[in-house]
Amino acid sequence: FMNEKEIMAEGYKLFPKELTTSAYEFLLRNPTKLVDAYTVTIFITVVGTVCALFIMSMAGYVLSRRNFKYRNAFSFFIYFTTLFSGGLVPSYILMIKLGLKDNILAMILPGVVSAWSIFLMKNFMKSIPDSLYESAAIDGAGDFRIYWQIFLPLSKPSLATVGLFS
């Protein structure tokens, strides 16, 4: 309920000097702006969540397989990032260097990979019996087909958890 000049001069306050409804008036005069904002928000949420679920479940699948040669190094690389937070300024600089300033991908990409979610997916997929993997491999299924038709459908509970946190 503060006007823009007061916010710029004094910052946000719990109790403004003067109440104004200019933001609500703007929305009532331009309802398409609100619809556009919700459209962008829904797009970012849906695309980001779908990409995150796909990438993190694939990473969890790969890390849960014992025959993956670089499993320990890859796991260390992912889990080591949980010790240090990159911060806002380095993330901003990275987006600038990638040419993603004022791009919708700058809103989607940071949430696509989460070490915690990969850890959750890996541990869930580790609990799926190896006999399912072995029997599918004997029947001629490749790794992606085993992931897509066996492991992914069995991972719905962990996918729901990761989807809620994405």
JSON list of C-alpha atoms in Angstrom, two decimals:
[
{"chain": "A", "resi": 1, "resn": "PHE", "atom": "CA", "xyz": [0.00, 0.00, 0.00]},
{"chain": "A", "resi": 2, "resn": "MET", "atom": "CA", "xyz": [3.03, 2.32, -0.40]},
{"chain": "A", "resi": 3, "resn": "ASN", "atom": "CA", "xyz": [3.64, 4.46, -3.45]},
{"chain": "A", "resi": 4, "resn": "GLU", "atom": "CA", "xyz": [6.78, 3.97, -5.51]},
{"chain": "A", "resi": 5, "resn": "LYS", "atom": "CA", "xyz": [8.45, 7.25, -4.50]},
{"chain": "A", "resi": 6, "resn": "GLU", "atom": "CA", "xyz": [8.14, 6.43, -0.80]},
{"chain": "A", "resi": 7, "resn": "ILE", "atom": "CA", "xyz": [9.59, 2.94, -1.35]},
{"chain": "A", "resi": 8, "resn": "MET", "atom": "CA", "xyz": [12.57, 4.36, -3.27]},
{"chain": "A", "resi": 9, "resn": "ALA", "atom": "CA", "xyz": [13.23, 7.07, -0.68]},
{"chain": "A", "resi": 10, "resn": "GLU", "atom": "CA", "xyz": [12.72, 5.17, 2.56]},
{"chain": "A", "resi": 11, "resn": "GLY", "atom": "CA", "xyz": [12.54, 1.47, 1.67]},
{"chain": "A", "resi": 12, "resn": "TYR", "atom": "CA", "xyz": [9.82, -0.93, 2.71]},
{"chain": "A", "resi": 13, "resn": "LYS", "atom": "CA", "xyz": [8.06, -0.27, 6.00]},
{"chain": "A", "resi": 14, "resn": "LEU", "atom": "CA", "xyz": [5.53, -2.17, 8.01]},
{"chain": "A", "resi": 15, "resn": "PHE", "atom": "CA", "xyz": [3.38, 0.94, 8.44]},
{"chain": "A", "resi": 16, "resn": "PRO", "atom": "CA", "xyz": [3.59, 3.37, 5.49]},
{"chain": "A", "resi": 17, "resn": "LYS", "atom": "CA", "xyz": [3.06, 7.11, 5.96]},
{"chain": "A", "resi": 18, "resn": "GLU", "atom": "CA", "xyz": [0.35, 7.19, 3.34]},
{"chain": "A", "resi": 19, "resn": "LEU", "atom": "CA", "xyz": [-1.82, 4.35, 2.04]},
{"chain": "A", "resi": 20, "resn": "THR", "atom": "CA", "xyz": [-2.33, 4.05, -1.70]},
{"chain": "A", "resi": 21, "resn": "THR", "atom": "CA", "xyz": [-4.17, 1.61, -3.92]},
{"chain": "A", "resi": 22, "resn": "SER", "atom": "CA", "xyz": [-2.35, 2.50, -7.14]},
{"chain": "A", "resi": 23, "resn": "ALA", "atom": "CA", "xyz": [-1.13, -1.07, -7.70]},
{"chain": "A", "resi": 24, "resn": "TYR", "atom": "CA", "xyz": [-4.68, -2.41, -7.49]},
{"chain": "A", "resi": 25, "resn": "GLU", "atom": "CA", "xyz": [-5.92, 0.36, -9.79]},
{"chain": "A", "resi": 26, "resn": "PHE", "atom": "CA", "xyz": [-3.22, -0.58, -12.31]},
{"chain": "A", "resi": 27, "resn": "LEU", "atom": "CA", "xyz": [-4.29, -4.24, -12.22]},
{"chain": "A", "resi": 28, "resn": "LEU", "atom": "CA", "xyz": [-7.96, -3.41, -12.61]},
{"chain": "A", "resi": 29, "resn": "ARG", "atom": "CA", "xyz": [-7.20, -1.17, -15.60]},
{"chain": "A", "resi": 30, "resn": "ASN", "atom": "CA", "xyz": [-4.86, -3.75, -17.21]},
{"chain": "A", "resi": 31, "resn": "PRO", "atom": "CA", "xyz": [-6.13, -7.26, -16.35]},
{"chain": "A", "resi": 32, "resn": "THR", "atom": "CA", "xyz": [-4.10, -8.81, -19.17]},
{"chain": "A", "resi": 33, "resn": "LYS", "atom": "CA", "xyz": [-0.90, -7.94, -17.29]},
{"chain": "A", "resi": 34, "resn": "LEU", "atom": "CA", "xyz": [-1.97, -10.22, -14.43]},
{"chain": "A", "resi": 35, "resn": "VAL", "atom": "CA", "xyz": [-2.89, -13.02, -16.84]},
{"chain": "A", "resi": 36, "resn": "ASP", "atom": "CA", "xyz": [0.48, -12.64, -18.59]},
{"chain": "A", "resi": 37, "resn": "ALA", "atom": "CA", "xyz": [2.31, -12.82, -15.26]},
{"chain": "A", "resi": 38, "resn": "TYR", "atom": "CA", "xyz": [0.45, -15.97, -14.23]},
{"chain": "A", "resi": 39, "resn": "THR", "atom": "CA", "xyz": [1.11, -17.53, -17.65]},
{"chain": "A", "resi": 40, "resn": "VAL", "atom": "CA", "xyz": [4.85, -16.97, -17.31]},
{"chain": "A", "resi": 41, "resn": "THR", "atom": "CA", "xyz": [4.81, -18.30, -13.74]},
{"chain": "A", "resi": 42, "resn": "ILE", "atom": "CA", "xyz": [2.93, -21.45, -14.73]},
{"chain": "A", "resi": 43, "resn": "PHE", "atom": "CA", "xyz": [5.25, -22.01, -17.71]},
{"chain": "A", "resi": 44, "resn": "ILE", "atom": "CA", "xyz": [8.39, -21.67, -15.55]},
{"chain": "A", "resi": 45, "resn": "THR", "atom": "CA", "xyz": [6.94, -23.99, -12.91]},
{"chain": "A", "resi": 46, "resn": "VAL", "atom": "CA", "xyz": [5.76, -26.72, -15.28]},
{"chain": "A", "resi": 47, "resn": "VAL", "atom": "CA", "xyz": [8.80, -26.73, -17.58]},
{"chain": "A", "resi": 48, "resn": "GLY", "atom": "CA", "xyz": [11.22, -26.46, -14.66]},
{"chain": "A", "resi": 49, "resn": "THR", "atom": "CA", "xyz": [9.58, -29.28, -12.74]},
{"chain": "A", "resi": 50, "resn": "VAL", "atom": "CA", "xyz": [9.39, -31.62, -15.74]},
{"chain": "A", "resi": 51, "resn": "CYS", "atom": "CA", "xyz": [13.04, -30.95, -16.67]},
{"chain": "A", "resi": 52, "resn": "ALA", "atom": "CA", "xyz": [14.12, -31.36, -13.04]},
{"chain": "A", "resi": 53, "resn": "LEU", "atom": "CA", "xyz": [12.28, -34.67, -12.65]},
{"chain": "A", "resi": 54, "resn": "PHE", "atom": "CA", "xyz": [13.73, -36.05, -15.86]},
{"chain": "A", "resi": 55, "resn": "ILE", "atom": "CA", "xyz": [17.33, -34.97, -15.23]},
{"chain": "A", "resi": 56, "resn": "MET", "atom": "CA", "xyz": [17.43, -35.85, -11.53]},
{"chain": "A", "resi": 57, "resn": "SER", "atom": "CA", "xyz": [15.77, -39.22, -12.01]},
{"chain": "A", "resi": 58, "resn": "MET", "atom": "CA", "xyz": [18.25, -40.07, -14.76]},
{"chain": "A", "resi": 59, "resn": "ALA", "atom": "CA", "xyz": [21.14, -39.01, -12.53]},
{"chain": "A", "resi": 60, "resn": "GLY", "atom": "CA", "xyz": [19.71, -41.06, -9.67]},
{"chain": "A", "resi": 61, "resn": "TYR", "atom": "CA", "xyz": [19.36, -44.08, -11.96]},
{"chain": "A", "resi": 62, "resn": "VAL", "atom": "CA", "xyz": [22.95, -43.84, -13.18]},
{"chain": "A", "resi": 63, "resn": "LEU", "atom": "CA", "xyz": [24.34, -43.38, -9.67]},
{"chain": "A", "resi": 64, "resn": "SER", "atom": "CA", "xyz": [22.32, -46.32, -8.34]},
{"chain": "A", "resi": 65, "resn": "ARG", "atom": "CA", "xyz": [23.88, -48.73, -10.84]},
{"chain": "A", "resi": 66, "resn": "ARG", "atom": "CA", "xyz": [27.00, -50.50, -9.59]},
{"chain": "A", "resi": 67, "resn": "ASN", "atom": "CA", "xyz": [28.45, -50.92, -13.08]},
{"chain": "A", "resi": 68, "resn": "PHE", "atom": "CA", "xyz": [28.82, -47.15, -13.66]},
{"chain": "A", "resi": 69, "resn": "LYS", "atom": "CA", "xyz": [32.59, -46.64, -13.76]},
{"chain": "A", "resi": 70, "resn": "TYR", "atom": "CA", "xyz": [32.77, -43.06, -12.44]},
{"chain": "A", "resi": 71, "resn": "ARG", "atom": "CA", "xyz": [29.95, -43.38, -9.90]},
{"chain": "A", "resi": 72, "resn": "ASN", "atom": "CA", "xyz": [32.03, -42.35, -6.87]},
{"chain": "A", "resi": 73, "resn": "ALA", "atom": "CA", "xyz": [33.67, -39.37, -8.57]},
{"chain": "A", "resi": 74, "resn": "PHE", "atom": "CA", "xyz": [30.36, -38.17, -9.96]},
{"chain": "A", "resi": 75, "resn": "SER", "atom": "CA", "xyz": [28.69, -38.58, -6.56]},
{"chain": "A", "resi": 76, "resn": "PHE", "atom": "CA", "xyz": [31.48, -36.63, -4.86]},
{"chain": "A", "resi": 77, "resn": "PHE", "atom": "CA", "xyz": [31.18, -33.85, -7.43]},
{"chain": "A", "resi": 78, "resn": "ILE", "atom": "CA", "xyz": [27.43, -33.55, -6.82]},
{"chain": "A", "resi": 79, "resn": "TYR", "atom": "CA", "xyz": [27.41, -33.91, -3.03]},
{"chain": "A", "resi": 80, "resn": "PHE", "atom": "CA", "xyz": [30.40, -31.61, -2.50]},
{"chain": "A", "resi": 81, "resn": "THR", "atom": "CA", "xyz": [28.31, -28.72, -3.82]},
{"chain": "A", "resi": 82, "resn": "THR", "atom": "CA", "xyz": [25.98, -29.07, -0.83]},
{"chain": "A", "resi": 83, "resn": "LEU", "atom": "CA", "xyz": [28.73, -27.84, 1.48]},
{"chain": "A", "resi": 84, "resn": "PHE", "atom": "CA", "xyz": [29.02, -24.43, -0.16]},
{"chain": "A", "resi": 85, "resn": "SER", "atom": "CA", "xyz": [26.34, -22.08, -1.37]},
{"chain": "A", "resi": 86, "resn": "GLY", "atom": "CA", "xyz": [27.18, -20.27, -4.58]},
{"chain": "A", "resi": 87, "resn": "GLY", "atom": "CA", "xyz": [25.27, -17.15, -3.65]},
{"chain": "A", "resi": 88, "resn": "LEU", "atom": "CA", "xyz": [23.27, -14.69, -5.66]},
{"chain": "A", "resi": 89, "resn": "VAL", "atom": "CA", "xyz": [26.07, -12.62, -7.21]},
{"chain": "A", "resi": 90, "resn": "PRO", "atom": "CA", "xyz": [28.01, -15.59, -8.69]},
{"chain": "A", "resi": 91, "resn": "SER", "atom": "CA", "xyz": [24.75, -16.99, -10.06]},
{"chain": "A", "resi": 92, "resn": "TYR", "atom": "CA", "xyz": [23.99, -13.65, -11.68]},
{"chain": "A", "resi": 93, "resn": "ILE", "atom": "CA", "xyz": [27.50, -13.46, -13.18]},
{"chain": "A", "resi": 94, "resn": "LEU", "atom": "CA", "xyz": [27.11, -17.01, -14.51]},
{"chain": "A", "resi": 95, "resn": "MET", "atom": "CA", "xyz": [23.81, -16.16, -16.20]},
{"chain": "A", "resi": 96, "resn": "ILE", "atom": "CA", "xyz": [25.42, -13.07, -17.77]},
{"chain": "A", "resi": 97, "resn": "LYS", "atom": "CA", "xyz": [28.37, -15.15, -19.07]},
{"chain": "A", "resi": 98, "resn": "LEU", "atom": "CA", "xyz": [25.97, -17.75, -20.48]},
{"chain": "A", "resi": 99, "resn": "GLY", "atom": "CA", "xyz": [24.08, -15.01, -22.30]},
{"chain": "A", "resi": 100, "resn": "LEU", "atom": "CA", "xyz": [20.88, -15.65, -20.36]},
{"chain": "A", "resi": 101, "resn": "LYS", "atom": "CA", "xyz": [20.27, -12.16, -19.00]},
{"chain": "A", "resi": 102, "resn": "ASP", "atom": "CA", "xyz": [16.59, -11.24, -19.52]},
{"chain": "A", "resi": 103, "resn": "ASN", "atom": "CA", "xyz": [15.90, -14.80, -20.68]},
{"chain": "A", "resi": 104, "resn": "ILE", "atom": "CA", "xyz": [13.30, -17.15, -19.23]},
{"chain": "A", "resi": 105, "resn": "LEU", "atom": "CA", "xyz": [15.90, -19.94, -19.05]},
{"chain": "A", "resi": 106, "resn": "ALA", "atom": "CA", "xyz": [17.65, -17.97, -16.30]},
{"chain": "A", "resi": 107, "resn": "MET", "atom": "CA", "xyz": [14.59, -18.68, -14.15]},
{"chain": "A", "resi": 108, "resn": "ILE", "atom": "CA", "xyz": [14.35, -22.38, -15.09]},
{"chain": "A", "resi": 109, "resn": "LEU", "atom": "CA", "xyz": [17.95, -23.65, -15.10]},
{"chain": "A", "resi": 110, "resn": "PRO", "atom": "CA", "xyz": [18.96, -23.00, -11.46]},
{"chain": "A", "resi": 111, "resn": "GLY", "atom": "CA", "xyz": [16.19, -25.27, -10.19]},
{"chain": "A", "resi": 112, "resn": "VAL", "atom": "CA", "xyz": [16.77, -28.10, -12.64]},
{"chain": "A", "resi": 113, "resn": "VAL", "atom": "CA", "xyz": [19.48, -29.83, -10.60]},
{"chain": "A", "resi": 114, "resn": "SER", "atom": "CA", "xyz": [19.45, -30.35, -6.86]},
{"chain": "A", "resi": 115, "resn": "ALA", "atom": "CA", "xyz": [22.01, -32.49, -5.05]},
{"chain": "A", "resi": 116, "resn": "TRP", "atom": "CA", "xyz": [19.45, -33.40, -2.39]},
{"chain": "A", "resi": 117, "resn": "SER", "atom": "CA", "xyz": [16.95, -34.59, -5.01]},
{"chain": "A", "resi": 118, "resn": "ILE", "atom": "CA", "xyz": [19.59, -36.63, -6.83]},
{"chain": "A", "resi": 119, "resn": "PHE", "atom": "CA", "xyz": [20.54, -38.21, -3.50]},
{"chain": "A", "resi": 120, "resn": "LEU", "atom": "CA", "xyz": [16.88, -39.04, -2.84]},
{"chain": "A", "resi": 121, "resn": "MET", "atom": "CA", "xyz": [16.37, -40.53, -6.30]},
{"chain": "A", "resi": 122, "resn": "LYS", "atom": "CA", "xyz": [19.60, -42.52, -6.10]},
{"chain": "A", "resi": 123, "resn": "ASN", "atom": "CA", "xyz": [18.70, -44.07, -2.76]},
{"chain": "A", "resi": 124, "resn": "PHE", "atom": "CA", "xyz": [15.18, -44.90, -3.89]},
{"chain": "A", "resi": 125, "resn": "MET", "atom": "CA", "xyz": [16.40, -46.53, -7.10]},
{"chain": "A", "resi": 126, "resn": "LYS", "atom": "CA", "xyz": [19.03, -48.44, -5.14]},
{"chain": "A", "resi": 127, "resn": "SER", "atom": "CA", "xyz": [16.18, -50.09, -3.22]},
{"chain": "A", "resi": 128, "resn": "ILE", "atom": "CA", "xyz": [14.72, -51.52, -6.45]},
{"chain": "A", "resi": 129, "resn": "PRO", "atom": "CA", "xyz": [15.96, -55.12, -6.77]},
{"chain": "A", "resi": 130, "resn": "ASP", "atom": "CA", "xyz": [18.84, -55.73, -9.17]},
{"chain": "A", "resi": 131, "resn": "SER", "atom": "CA", "xyz": [16.97, -58.77, -10.48]},
{"chain": "A", "resi": 132, "resn": "LEU", "atom": "CA", "xyz": [14.57, -56.46, -12.35]},
{"chain": "A", "resi": 133, "resn": "TYR", "atom": "CA", "xyz": [17.52, -54.78, -14.07]},
{"chain": "A", "resi": 134, "resn": "GLU", "atom": "CA", "xyz": [19.20, -58.08, -14.85]},
{"chain": "A", "resi": 135, "resn": "SER", "atom": "CA", "xyz": [16.08, -59.76, -16.23]},
{"chain": "A", "resi": 136, "resn": "ALA", "atom": "CA", "xyz": [15.35, -56.77, -18.49]},
{"chain": "A", "resi": 137, "resn": "ALA", "atom": "CA", "xyz": [18.95, -56.76, -19.70]},
{"chain": "A", "resi": 138, "resn": "ILE", "atom": "CA", "xyz": [18.74, -60.49, -20.46]},
{"chain": "A", "resi": 139, "resn": "ASP", "atom": "CA", "xyz": [15.56, -59.82, -22.47]},
{"chain": "A", "resi": 140, "resn": "GLY", "atom": "CA", "xyz": [17.54, -57.35, -24.59]},
{"chain": "A", "resi": 141, "resn": "ALA", "atom": "CA", "xyz": [16.49, -54.01, -23.10]},
{"chain": "A", "resi": 142, "resn": "GLY", "atom": "CA", "xyz": [19.02, -51.21, -23.16]},
{"chain": "A", "resi": 143, "resn": "ASP", "atom": "CA", "xyz": [19.77, -48.89, -20.25]},
{"chain": "A", "resi": 144, "resn": "PHE", "atom": "CA", "xyz": [17.36, -46.16, -21.35]},
{"chain": "A", "resi": 145, "resn": "ARG", "atom": "CA", "xyz": [14.53, -48.62, -21.90]},
{"chain": "A", "resi": 146, "resn": "ILE", "atom": "CA", "xyz": [15.14, -50.18, -18.47]},
{"chain": "A", "resi": 147, "resn": "TYR", "atom": "CA", "xyz": [15.12, -46.71, -16.94]},
{"chain": "A", "resi": 148, "resn": "TRP", "atom": "CA", "xyz": [12.01, -45.57, -18.83]},
{"chain": "A", "resi": 149, "resn": "GLN", "atom": "CA", "xyz": [9.85, -48.70, -18.58]},
{"chain": "A", "resi": 150, "resn": "ILE", "atom": "CA", "xyz": [10.91, -50.24, -15.27]},
{"chain": "A", "resi": 151, "resn": "PHE", "atom": "CA", "xyz": [12.66, -47.83, -12.93]},
{"chain": "A", "resi": 152, "resn": "LEU", "atom": "CA", "xyz": [10.72, -44.65, -13.70]},
{"chain": "A", "resi": 153, "resn": "PRO", "atom": "CA", "xyz": [7.24, -46.16, -13.15]},
{"chain": "A", "resi": 154, "resn": "LEU", "atom": "CA", "xyz": [8.42, -47.77, -9.91]},
{"chain": "A", "resi": 155, "resn": "SER", "atom": "CA", "xyz": [9.83, -44.42, -8.75]},
{"chain": "A", "resi": 156, "resn": "LYS", "atom": "CA", "xyz": [6.54, -42.53, -8.64]},
{"chain": "A", "resi": 157, "resn": "PRO", "atom": "CA", "xyz": [6.71, -41.90, -4.86]},
{"chain": "A", "resi": 158, "resn": "SER", "atom": "CA", "xyz": [10.18, -40.38, -5.05]},
{"chain": "A", "resi": 159, "resn": "LEU", "atom": "CA", "xyz": [9.24, -38.46, -8.21]},
{"chain": "A", "resi": 160, "resn": "ALA", "atom": "CA", "xyz": [6.27, -36.96, -6.35]},
{"chain": "A", "resi": 161, "resn": "THR", "atom": "CA", "xyz": [8.55, -35.92, -3.49]},
{"chain": "A", "resi": 162, "resn": "VAL", "atom": "CA", "xyz": [11.15, -34.38, -5.79]},
{"chain": "A", "resi": 163, "resn": "GLY", "atom": "CA", "xyz": [8.42, -32.68, -7.83]},
{"chain": "A", "resi": 164, "resn": "LEU", "atom": "CA", "xyz": [7.02, -31.02, -4.72]},
{"chain": "A", "resi": 165, "resn": "PHE", "atom": "CA", "xyz": [10.45, -29.71, -3.76]},
{"chain": "A", "resi": 166, "resn": "SER", "atom": "CA", "xyz": [11.37, -28.52, -7.28]}
]
